[in-house]
Short mmCIF file of C-alpha atoms and ligand atoms in Angstrom, two decimals:
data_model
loop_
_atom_site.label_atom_id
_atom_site.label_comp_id
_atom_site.label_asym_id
_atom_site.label_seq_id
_atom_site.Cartn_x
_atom_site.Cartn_y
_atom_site.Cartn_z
CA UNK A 787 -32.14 7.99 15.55
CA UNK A 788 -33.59 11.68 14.04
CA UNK A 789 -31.41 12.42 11.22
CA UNK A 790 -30.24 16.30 12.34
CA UNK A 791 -32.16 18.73 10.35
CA UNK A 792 -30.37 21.94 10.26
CA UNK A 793 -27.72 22.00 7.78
CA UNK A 794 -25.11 24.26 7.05
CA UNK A 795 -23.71 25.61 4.59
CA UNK A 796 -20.09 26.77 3.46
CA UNK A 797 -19.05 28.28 0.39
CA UNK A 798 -16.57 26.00 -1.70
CA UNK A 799 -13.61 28.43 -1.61
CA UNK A 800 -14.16 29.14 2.43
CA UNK A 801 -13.44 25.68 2.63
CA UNK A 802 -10.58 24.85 0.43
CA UNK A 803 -9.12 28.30 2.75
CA UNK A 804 -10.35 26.47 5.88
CA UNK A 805 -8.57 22.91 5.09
CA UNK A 806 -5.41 24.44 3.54
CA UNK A 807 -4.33 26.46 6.93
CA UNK A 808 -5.41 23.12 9.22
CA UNK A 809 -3.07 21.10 6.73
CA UNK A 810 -0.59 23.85 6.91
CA UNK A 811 -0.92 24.09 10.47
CA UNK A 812 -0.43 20.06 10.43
CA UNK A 813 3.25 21.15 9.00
CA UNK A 814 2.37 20.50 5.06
CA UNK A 815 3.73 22.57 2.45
CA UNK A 816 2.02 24.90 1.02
CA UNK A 817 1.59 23.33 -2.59
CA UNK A 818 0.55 20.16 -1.11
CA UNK A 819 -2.06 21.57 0.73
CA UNK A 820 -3.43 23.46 -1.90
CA UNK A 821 -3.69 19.86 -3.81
CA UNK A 822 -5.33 17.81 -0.79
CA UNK A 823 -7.77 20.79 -0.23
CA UNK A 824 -8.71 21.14 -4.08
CA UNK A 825 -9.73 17.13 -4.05
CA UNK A 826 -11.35 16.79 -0.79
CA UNK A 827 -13.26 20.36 -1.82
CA UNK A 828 -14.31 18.50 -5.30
CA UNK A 829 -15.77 15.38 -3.24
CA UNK A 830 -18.21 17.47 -1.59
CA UNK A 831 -19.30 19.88 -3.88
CA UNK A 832 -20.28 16.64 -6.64
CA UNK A 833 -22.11 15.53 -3.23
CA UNK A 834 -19.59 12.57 -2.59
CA UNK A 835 -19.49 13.77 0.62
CA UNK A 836 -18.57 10.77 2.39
CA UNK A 837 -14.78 11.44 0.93
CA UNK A 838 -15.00 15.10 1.34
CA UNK A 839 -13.38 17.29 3.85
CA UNK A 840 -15.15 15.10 6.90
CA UNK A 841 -12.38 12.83 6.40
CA UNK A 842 -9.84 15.96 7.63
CA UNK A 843 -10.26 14.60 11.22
CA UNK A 844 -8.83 10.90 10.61
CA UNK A 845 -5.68 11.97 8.18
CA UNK A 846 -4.72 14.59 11.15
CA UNK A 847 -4.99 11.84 13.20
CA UNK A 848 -2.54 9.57 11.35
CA UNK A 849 -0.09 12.42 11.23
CA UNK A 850 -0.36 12.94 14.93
CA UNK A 851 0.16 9.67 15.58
CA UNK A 852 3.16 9.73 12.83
CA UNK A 853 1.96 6.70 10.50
CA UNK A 854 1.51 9.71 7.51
CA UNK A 855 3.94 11.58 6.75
CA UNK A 856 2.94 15.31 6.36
CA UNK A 857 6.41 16.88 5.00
CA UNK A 858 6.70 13.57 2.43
CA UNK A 859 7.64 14.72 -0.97
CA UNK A 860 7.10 11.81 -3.55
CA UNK A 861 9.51 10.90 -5.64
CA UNK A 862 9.14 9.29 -9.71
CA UNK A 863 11.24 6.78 -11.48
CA UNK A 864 10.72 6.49 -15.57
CA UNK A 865 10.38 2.79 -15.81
CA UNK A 866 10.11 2.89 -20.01
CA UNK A 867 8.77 5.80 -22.50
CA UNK A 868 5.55 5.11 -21.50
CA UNK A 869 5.83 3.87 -17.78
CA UNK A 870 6.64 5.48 -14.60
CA UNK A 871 6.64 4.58 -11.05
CA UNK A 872 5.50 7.27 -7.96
CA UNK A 873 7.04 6.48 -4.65
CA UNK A 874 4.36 8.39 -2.32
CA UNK A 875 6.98 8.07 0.25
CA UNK A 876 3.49 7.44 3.05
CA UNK A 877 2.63 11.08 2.61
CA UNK A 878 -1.13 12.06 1.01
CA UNK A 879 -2.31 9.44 -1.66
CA UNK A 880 -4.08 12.80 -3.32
CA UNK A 881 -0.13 13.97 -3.95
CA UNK A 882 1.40 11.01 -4.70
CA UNK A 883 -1.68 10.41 -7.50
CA UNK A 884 -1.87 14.11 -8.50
CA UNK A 885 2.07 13.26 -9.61
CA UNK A 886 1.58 10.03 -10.96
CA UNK A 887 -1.07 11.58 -13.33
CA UNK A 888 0.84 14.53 -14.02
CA UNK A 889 3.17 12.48 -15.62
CA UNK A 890 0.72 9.75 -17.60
CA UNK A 891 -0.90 13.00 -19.01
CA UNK A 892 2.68 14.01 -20.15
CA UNK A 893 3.25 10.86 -21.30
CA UNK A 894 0.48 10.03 -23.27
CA UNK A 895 0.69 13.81 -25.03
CA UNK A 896 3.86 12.50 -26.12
CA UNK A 897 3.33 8.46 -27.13
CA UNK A 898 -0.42 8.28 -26.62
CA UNK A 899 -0.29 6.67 -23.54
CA UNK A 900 0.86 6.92 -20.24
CA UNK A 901 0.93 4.55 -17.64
CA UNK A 902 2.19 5.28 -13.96
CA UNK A 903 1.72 2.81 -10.82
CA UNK A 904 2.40 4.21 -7.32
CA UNK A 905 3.34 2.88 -4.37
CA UNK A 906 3.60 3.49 -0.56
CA UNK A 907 0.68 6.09 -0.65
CA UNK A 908 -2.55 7.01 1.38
CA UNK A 909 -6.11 7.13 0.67
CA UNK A 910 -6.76 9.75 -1.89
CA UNK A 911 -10.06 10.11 -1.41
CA UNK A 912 -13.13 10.36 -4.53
CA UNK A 913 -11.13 8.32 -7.65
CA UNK A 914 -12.93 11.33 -10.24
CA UNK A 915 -10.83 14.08 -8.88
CA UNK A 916 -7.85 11.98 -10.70
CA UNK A 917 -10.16 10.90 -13.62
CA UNK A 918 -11.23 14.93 -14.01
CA UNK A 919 -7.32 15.74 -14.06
CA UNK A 920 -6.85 14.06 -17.05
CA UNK A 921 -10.79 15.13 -18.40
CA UNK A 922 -8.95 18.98 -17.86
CA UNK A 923 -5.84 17.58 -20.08
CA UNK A 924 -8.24 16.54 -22.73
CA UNK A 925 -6.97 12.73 -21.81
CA UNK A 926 -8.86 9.81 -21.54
CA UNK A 927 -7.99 7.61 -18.00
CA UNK A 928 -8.40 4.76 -15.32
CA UNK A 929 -8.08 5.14 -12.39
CA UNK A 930 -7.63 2.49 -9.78
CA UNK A 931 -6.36 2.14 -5.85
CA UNK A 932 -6.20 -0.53 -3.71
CA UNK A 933 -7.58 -0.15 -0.05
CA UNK A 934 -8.06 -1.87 3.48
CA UNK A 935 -10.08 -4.94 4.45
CA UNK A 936 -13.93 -4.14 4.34
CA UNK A 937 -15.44 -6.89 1.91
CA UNK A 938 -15.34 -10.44 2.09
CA UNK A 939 -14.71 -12.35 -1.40
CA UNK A 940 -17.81 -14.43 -2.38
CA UNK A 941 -18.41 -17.29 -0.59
CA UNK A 942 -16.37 -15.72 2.33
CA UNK A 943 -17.51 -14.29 5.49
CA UNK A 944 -14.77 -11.73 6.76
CA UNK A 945 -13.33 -8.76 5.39
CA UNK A 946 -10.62 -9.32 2.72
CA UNK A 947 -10.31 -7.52 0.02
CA UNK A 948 -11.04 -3.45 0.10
CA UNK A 949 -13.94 -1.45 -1.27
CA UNK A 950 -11.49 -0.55 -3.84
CA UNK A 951 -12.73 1.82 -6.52
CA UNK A 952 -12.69 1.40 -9.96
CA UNK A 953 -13.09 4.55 -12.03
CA UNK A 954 -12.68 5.75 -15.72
CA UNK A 955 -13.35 8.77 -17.79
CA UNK A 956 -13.23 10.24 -21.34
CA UNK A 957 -13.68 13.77 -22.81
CA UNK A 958 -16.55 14.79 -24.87
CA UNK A 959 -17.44 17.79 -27.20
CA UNK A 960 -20.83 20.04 -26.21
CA UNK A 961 -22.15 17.04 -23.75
CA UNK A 962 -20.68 16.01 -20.80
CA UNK A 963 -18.21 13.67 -20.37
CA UNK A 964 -18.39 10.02 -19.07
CA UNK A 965 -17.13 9.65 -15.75
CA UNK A 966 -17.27 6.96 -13.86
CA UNK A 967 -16.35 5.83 -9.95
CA UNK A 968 -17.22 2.85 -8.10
CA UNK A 969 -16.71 0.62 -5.70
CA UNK A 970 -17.06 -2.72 -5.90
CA UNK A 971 -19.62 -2.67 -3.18
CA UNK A 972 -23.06 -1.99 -3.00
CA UNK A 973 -22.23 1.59 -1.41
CA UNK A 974 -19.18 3.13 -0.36
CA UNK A 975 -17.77 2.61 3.26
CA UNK A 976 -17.64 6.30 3.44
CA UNK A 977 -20.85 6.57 3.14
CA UNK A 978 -21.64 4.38 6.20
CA UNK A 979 -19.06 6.47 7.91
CA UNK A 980 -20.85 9.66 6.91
CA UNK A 981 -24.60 8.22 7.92
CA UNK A 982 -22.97 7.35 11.49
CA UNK A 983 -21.57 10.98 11.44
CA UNK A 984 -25.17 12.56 10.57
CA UNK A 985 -26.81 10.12 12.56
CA UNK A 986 -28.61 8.42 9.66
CA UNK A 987 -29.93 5.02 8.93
CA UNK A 988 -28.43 3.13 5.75
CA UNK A 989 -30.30 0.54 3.54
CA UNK A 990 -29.94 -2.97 4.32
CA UNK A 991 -28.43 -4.28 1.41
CA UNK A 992 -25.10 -2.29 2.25
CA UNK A 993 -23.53 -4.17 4.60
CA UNK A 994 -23.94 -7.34 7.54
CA UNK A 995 -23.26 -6.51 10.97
CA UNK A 996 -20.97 -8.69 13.19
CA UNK A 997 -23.18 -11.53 13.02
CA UNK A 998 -23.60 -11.67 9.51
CA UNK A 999 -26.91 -9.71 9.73
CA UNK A 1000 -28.30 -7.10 7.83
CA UNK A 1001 -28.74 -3.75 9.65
CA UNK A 1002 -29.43 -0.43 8.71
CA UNK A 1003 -27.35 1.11 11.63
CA UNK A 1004 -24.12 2.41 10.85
CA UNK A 1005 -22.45 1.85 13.83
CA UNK A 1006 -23.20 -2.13 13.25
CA UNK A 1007 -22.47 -2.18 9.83
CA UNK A 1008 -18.76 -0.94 10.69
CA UNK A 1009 -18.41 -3.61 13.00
CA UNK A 1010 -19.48 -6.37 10.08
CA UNK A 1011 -19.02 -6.36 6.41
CA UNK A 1012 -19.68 -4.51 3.32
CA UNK A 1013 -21.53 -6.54 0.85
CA UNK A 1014 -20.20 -6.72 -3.03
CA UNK A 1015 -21.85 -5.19 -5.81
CA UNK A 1016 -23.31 -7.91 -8.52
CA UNK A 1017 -22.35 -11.26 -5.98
CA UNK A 1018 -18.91 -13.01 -7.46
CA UNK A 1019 -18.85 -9.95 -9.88
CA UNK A 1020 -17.98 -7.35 -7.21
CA UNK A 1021 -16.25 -9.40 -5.49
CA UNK A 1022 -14.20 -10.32 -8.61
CA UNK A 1023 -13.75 -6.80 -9.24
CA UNK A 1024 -11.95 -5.86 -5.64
CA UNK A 1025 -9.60 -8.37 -6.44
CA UNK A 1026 -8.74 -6.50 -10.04
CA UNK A 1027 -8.18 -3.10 -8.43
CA UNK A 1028 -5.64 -5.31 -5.80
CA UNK A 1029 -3.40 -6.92 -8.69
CA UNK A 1030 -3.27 -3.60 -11.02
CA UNK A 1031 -3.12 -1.06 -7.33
CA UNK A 1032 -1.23 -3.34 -4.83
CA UNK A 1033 0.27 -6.45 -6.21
CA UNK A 1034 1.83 -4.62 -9.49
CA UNK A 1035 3.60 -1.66 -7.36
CA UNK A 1036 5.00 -3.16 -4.83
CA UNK A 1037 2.10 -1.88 -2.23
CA UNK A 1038 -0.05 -3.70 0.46
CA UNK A 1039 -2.23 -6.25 -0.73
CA UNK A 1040 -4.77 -8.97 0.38
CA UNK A 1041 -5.65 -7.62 3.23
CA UNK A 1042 -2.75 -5.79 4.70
CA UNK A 1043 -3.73 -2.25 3.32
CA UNK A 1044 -4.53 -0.22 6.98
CA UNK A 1045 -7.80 1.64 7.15
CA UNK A 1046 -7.61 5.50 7.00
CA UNK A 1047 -9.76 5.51 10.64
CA UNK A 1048 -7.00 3.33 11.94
CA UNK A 1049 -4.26 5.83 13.03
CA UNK A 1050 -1.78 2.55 14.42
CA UNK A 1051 0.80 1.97 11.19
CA UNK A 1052 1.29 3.26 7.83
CA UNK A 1053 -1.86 2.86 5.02
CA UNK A 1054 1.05 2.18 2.13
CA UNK A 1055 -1.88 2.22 -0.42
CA UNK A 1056 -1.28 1.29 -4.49
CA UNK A 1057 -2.51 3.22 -7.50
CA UNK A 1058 -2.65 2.23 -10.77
CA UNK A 1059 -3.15 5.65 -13.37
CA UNK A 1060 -3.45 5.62 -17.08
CA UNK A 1061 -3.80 8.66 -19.23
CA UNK A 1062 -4.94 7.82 -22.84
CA UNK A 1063 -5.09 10.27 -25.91
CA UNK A 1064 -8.51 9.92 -27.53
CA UNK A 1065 -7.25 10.84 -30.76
CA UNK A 1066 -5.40 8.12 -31.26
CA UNK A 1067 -7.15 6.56 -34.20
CA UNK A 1068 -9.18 9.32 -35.69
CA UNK A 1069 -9.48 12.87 -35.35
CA UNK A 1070 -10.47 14.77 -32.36
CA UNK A 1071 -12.72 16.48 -33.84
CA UNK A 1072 -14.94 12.92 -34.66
CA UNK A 1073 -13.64 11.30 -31.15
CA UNK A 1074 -15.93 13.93 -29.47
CA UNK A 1075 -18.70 13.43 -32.15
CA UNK A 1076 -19.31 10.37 -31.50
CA UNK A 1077 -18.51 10.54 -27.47
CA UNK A 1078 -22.28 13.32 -27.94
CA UNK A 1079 -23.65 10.74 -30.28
CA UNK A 1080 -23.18 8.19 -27.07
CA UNK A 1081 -24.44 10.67 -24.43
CA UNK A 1082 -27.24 11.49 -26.80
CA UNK A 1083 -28.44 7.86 -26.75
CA UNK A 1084 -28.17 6.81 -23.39
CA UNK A 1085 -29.84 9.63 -22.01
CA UNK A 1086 -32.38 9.53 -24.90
CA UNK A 1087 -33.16 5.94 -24.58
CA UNK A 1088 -36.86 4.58 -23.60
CA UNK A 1089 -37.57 4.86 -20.08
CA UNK A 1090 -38.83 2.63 -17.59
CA UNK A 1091 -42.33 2.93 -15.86
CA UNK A 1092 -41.09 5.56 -12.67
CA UNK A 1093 -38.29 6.98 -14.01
CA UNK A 1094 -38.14 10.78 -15.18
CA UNK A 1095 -34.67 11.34 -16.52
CA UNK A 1096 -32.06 8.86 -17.67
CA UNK A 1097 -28.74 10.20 -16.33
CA UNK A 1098 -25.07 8.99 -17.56
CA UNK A 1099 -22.23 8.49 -15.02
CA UNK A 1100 -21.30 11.36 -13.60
CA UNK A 1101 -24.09 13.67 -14.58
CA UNK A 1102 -25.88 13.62 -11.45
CA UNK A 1103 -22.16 14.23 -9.46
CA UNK A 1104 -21.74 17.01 -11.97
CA UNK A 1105 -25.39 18.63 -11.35
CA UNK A 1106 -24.70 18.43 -7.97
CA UNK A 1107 -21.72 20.96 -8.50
CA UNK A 1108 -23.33 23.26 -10.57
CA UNK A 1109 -26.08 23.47 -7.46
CA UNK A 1110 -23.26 23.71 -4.52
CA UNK A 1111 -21.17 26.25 -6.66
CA UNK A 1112 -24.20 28.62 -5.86
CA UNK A 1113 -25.85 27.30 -3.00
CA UNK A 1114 -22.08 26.19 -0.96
CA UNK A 1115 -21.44 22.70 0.54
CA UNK A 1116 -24.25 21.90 2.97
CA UNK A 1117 -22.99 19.90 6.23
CA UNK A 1118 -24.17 19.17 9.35
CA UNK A 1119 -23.48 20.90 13.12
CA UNK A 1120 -21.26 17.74 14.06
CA UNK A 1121 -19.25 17.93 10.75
CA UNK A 1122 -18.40 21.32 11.23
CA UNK A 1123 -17.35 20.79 15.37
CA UNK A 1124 -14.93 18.36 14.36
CA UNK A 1125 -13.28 20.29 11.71
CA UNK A 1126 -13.33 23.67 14.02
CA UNK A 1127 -11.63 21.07 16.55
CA UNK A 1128 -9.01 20.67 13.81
CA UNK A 1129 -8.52 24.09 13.78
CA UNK A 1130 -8.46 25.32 17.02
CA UNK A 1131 -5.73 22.61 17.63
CA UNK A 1132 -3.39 24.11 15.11
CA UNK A 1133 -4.60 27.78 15.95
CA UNK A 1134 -6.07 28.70 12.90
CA UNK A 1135 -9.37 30.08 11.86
CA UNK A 1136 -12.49 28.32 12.10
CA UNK A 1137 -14.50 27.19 9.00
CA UNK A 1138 -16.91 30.05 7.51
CA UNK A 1139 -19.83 29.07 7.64
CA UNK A 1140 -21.99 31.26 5.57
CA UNK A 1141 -26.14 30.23 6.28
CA UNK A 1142 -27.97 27.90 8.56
CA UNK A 1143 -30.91 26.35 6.96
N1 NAD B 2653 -10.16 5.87 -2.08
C1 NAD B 2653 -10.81 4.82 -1.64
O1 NAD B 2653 -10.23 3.95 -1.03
C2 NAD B 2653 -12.27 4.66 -1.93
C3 NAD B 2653 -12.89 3.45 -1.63
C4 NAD B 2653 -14.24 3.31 -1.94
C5 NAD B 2653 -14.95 4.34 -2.53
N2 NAD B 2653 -14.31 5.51 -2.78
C6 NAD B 2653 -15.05 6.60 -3.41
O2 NAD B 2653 -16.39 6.59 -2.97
C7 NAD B 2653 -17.17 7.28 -3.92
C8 NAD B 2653 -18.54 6.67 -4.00
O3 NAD B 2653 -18.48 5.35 -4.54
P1 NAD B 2653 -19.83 4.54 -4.83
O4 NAD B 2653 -19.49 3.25 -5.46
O5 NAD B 2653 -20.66 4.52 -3.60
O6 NAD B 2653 -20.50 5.49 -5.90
P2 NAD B 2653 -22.01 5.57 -6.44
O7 NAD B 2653 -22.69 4.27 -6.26
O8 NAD B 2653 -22.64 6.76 -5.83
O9 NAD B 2653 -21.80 5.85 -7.99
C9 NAD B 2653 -21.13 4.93 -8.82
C10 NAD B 2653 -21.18 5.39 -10.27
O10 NAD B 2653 -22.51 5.25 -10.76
C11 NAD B 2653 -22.95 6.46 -11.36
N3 NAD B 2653 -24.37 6.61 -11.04
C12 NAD B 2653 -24.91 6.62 -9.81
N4 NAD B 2653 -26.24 6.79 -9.90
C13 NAD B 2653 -26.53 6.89 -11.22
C14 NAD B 2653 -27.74 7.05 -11.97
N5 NAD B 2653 -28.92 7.16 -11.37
N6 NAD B 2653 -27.65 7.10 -13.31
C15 NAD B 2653 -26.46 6.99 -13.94
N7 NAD B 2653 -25.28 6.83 -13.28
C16 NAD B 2653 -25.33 6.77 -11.94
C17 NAD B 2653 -22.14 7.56 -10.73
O11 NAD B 2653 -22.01 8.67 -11.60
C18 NAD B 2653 -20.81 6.86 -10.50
O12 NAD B 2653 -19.99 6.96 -11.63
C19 NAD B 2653 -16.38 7.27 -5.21
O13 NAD B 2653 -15.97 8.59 -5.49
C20 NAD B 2653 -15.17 6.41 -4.91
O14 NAD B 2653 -13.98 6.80 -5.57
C21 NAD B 2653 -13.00 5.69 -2.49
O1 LMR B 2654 -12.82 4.89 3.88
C1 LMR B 2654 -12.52 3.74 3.57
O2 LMR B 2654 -12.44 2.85 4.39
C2 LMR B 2654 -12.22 3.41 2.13
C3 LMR B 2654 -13.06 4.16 1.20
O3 LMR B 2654 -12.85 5.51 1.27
C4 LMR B 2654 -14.51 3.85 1.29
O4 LMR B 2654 -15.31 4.76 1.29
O5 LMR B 2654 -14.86 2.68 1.35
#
């Protein structure tokens, strides 16, 4: 398998144009599709593109086949002060999150903290796009979803519990914030999905193939399992983002959350969103002191023999945006087909693709 060479690239607004008109097209309104487009659009350009706008293909799919709603319009119960609940109402787990955070962030401007857990929602995608909401508030967050059977627990052998991410952020003053997003796994599942797009070998530690060997084809490693991060300790963790995402909202859980490649029945996906003021117990002003002071001394701390640069969590993601800001999103000839197929089916323009390299 030759990995494809030329790659192609399209400027970040050309493609939050491109995927608002398919999702229009695809009968969403207008405000939701700006939302959807905006995450999807911040995936790929902080080169997470195994939950960029390559996964447009598979949610048009479920609406076609009518297991996500398109037209759903969540709805939010205040639980306490400080709590809320988001029914996504199995329309886009981007809305139904962009909501429930919405509403920590107002929440925790208010008491301090906000806590919001939604149910009956989709994949939404990169967890940062829902940690940088808050970042853009000034909040603090977690950020945690439940998803569908791809990792065994330890000492198991099928899939059980999903590669369900765990991320967190907080603001900073001049340096740049700490975001983090996980899975529990060694790698992402989309990133298996996008190496069997691009026609790429992965490494064999992510994943066992259907006989519980390790491969570094794609295609096998679908048909297998994902393997947990740190043994019992990723393992350990999928289970976490199930009790806060699924259990605790009323959601799927162990096992019964659908996969967003399987268009057959409804995802209905938890989320679990807190929005935290970081001035809570000293000024601002010092909160973000001390956040540079951190920054300062983990990426000033002595480095190993081989490495050049000590990065923190989400540097590299946000390097990576500065670069595709100027540069665009680079993707490859088969990415861009199947979204043009998207578009041609809905009879809308074609993605812009600006230079061929
Ligand atoms: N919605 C879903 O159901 C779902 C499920 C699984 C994963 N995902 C998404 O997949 C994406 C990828 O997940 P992943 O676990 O493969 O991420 P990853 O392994 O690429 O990164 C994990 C974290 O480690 C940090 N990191 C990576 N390399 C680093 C380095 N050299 N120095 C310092 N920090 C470093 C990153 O900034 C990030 O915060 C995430 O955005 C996640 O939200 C979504
Ligand atoms: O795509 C999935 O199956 C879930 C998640 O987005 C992942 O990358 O593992």
């Amino acid at each position: 398998m030759e990995p494809p060479k030329e790659k192609l690239y399209v400027n970040a607004d050309d493609a939050k144009t491109f995927v608002q008109a398919v999702l229009r097209g695809n009968g969403v309104q207008p405000d939701h599709a700006a939302i959807v487009a905006d995450c999807l659009v911040q995936a790929d350009l902080r080169g997470v593109d195994s939950h960029g706008i390559n996964r447009i293909p598979s949610y048009m799919e479920r609406i076609r086949q009518g297991v996500l709603d398109a037209k759903a319009t969540p709805t939010l119960t205040q639980v306490t002060p400080v709590v809320a609940q988001v029914d996504g109402k199995n329309g886009f787990g981007f809305v139904a999150a962009h909501m429930g955070m919405a509403r920590a962030i107002e929440m925790a401007r208010e008491y301090g903290i906000g806590m919001v857990s939604v149910k009956h929602s989709n994949h939404f995608g990169m967890s940062a796009w829902v940690v940088q909401q808050a970042l853009d508030a000034g909040m603090m967050s977690l950020v945690f979803t439940n998803s569908s059977p791809a990792l065994p627990v330890w000492g198991g052998r099928s899939k059980l519990m999903g590669v369900s991410p765990l991320a967190c952020g907080a603001p900073a003053g001049k340096e740049k914030p700490f975001i983090l997003d996980m899975a529990p796994s060694v790698a992402a599942r989309g990133k298996i999905y996008k190496a069997a797009r691009r026609g790429e070998k992965i490494p064999l530690d992510w994943a066992l193939d259907a006989e519980g060997k390790q491969t570094d084809d794609p295609n096998k490693a679908l048909e297998g399992v994902m393997l947990p991060m740190g043994g019992p300790k990723g393992s350990a963790l999928a289970i976490m983002m199930d009790v806060f995402s699924g259990v605790l909202s009323g959601s799927a859980f162990a096992g019964h959350v659908t996969n967003p490649y399987d268009p057959s029945k409804p995802a209905d996906v938890g989320h679990f969103l807190v929005a935290l003021k970081p001035d809570l117990f000293m000024s601002l002003d010092e909160f973000k002191e001390r956040m540079d002071y951190l920054y300062r001394r983990v990426v000033g701390s002595d480095k190993m023999a081989g490495v050049d640069r000590i990065y923190y969590p989400g540097e590299i993601e946000e390097l990576t945006r500065e670069e595709r800001l100027k540069t665009g999103i680079p993707y490859v000839e088969a990415e861009i087909q199947a979204l043009d197929k998207e578009a041609e089916r809905v009879g809308v323009d074609k993605i812009v693709v600006s230079r061929r390299v």
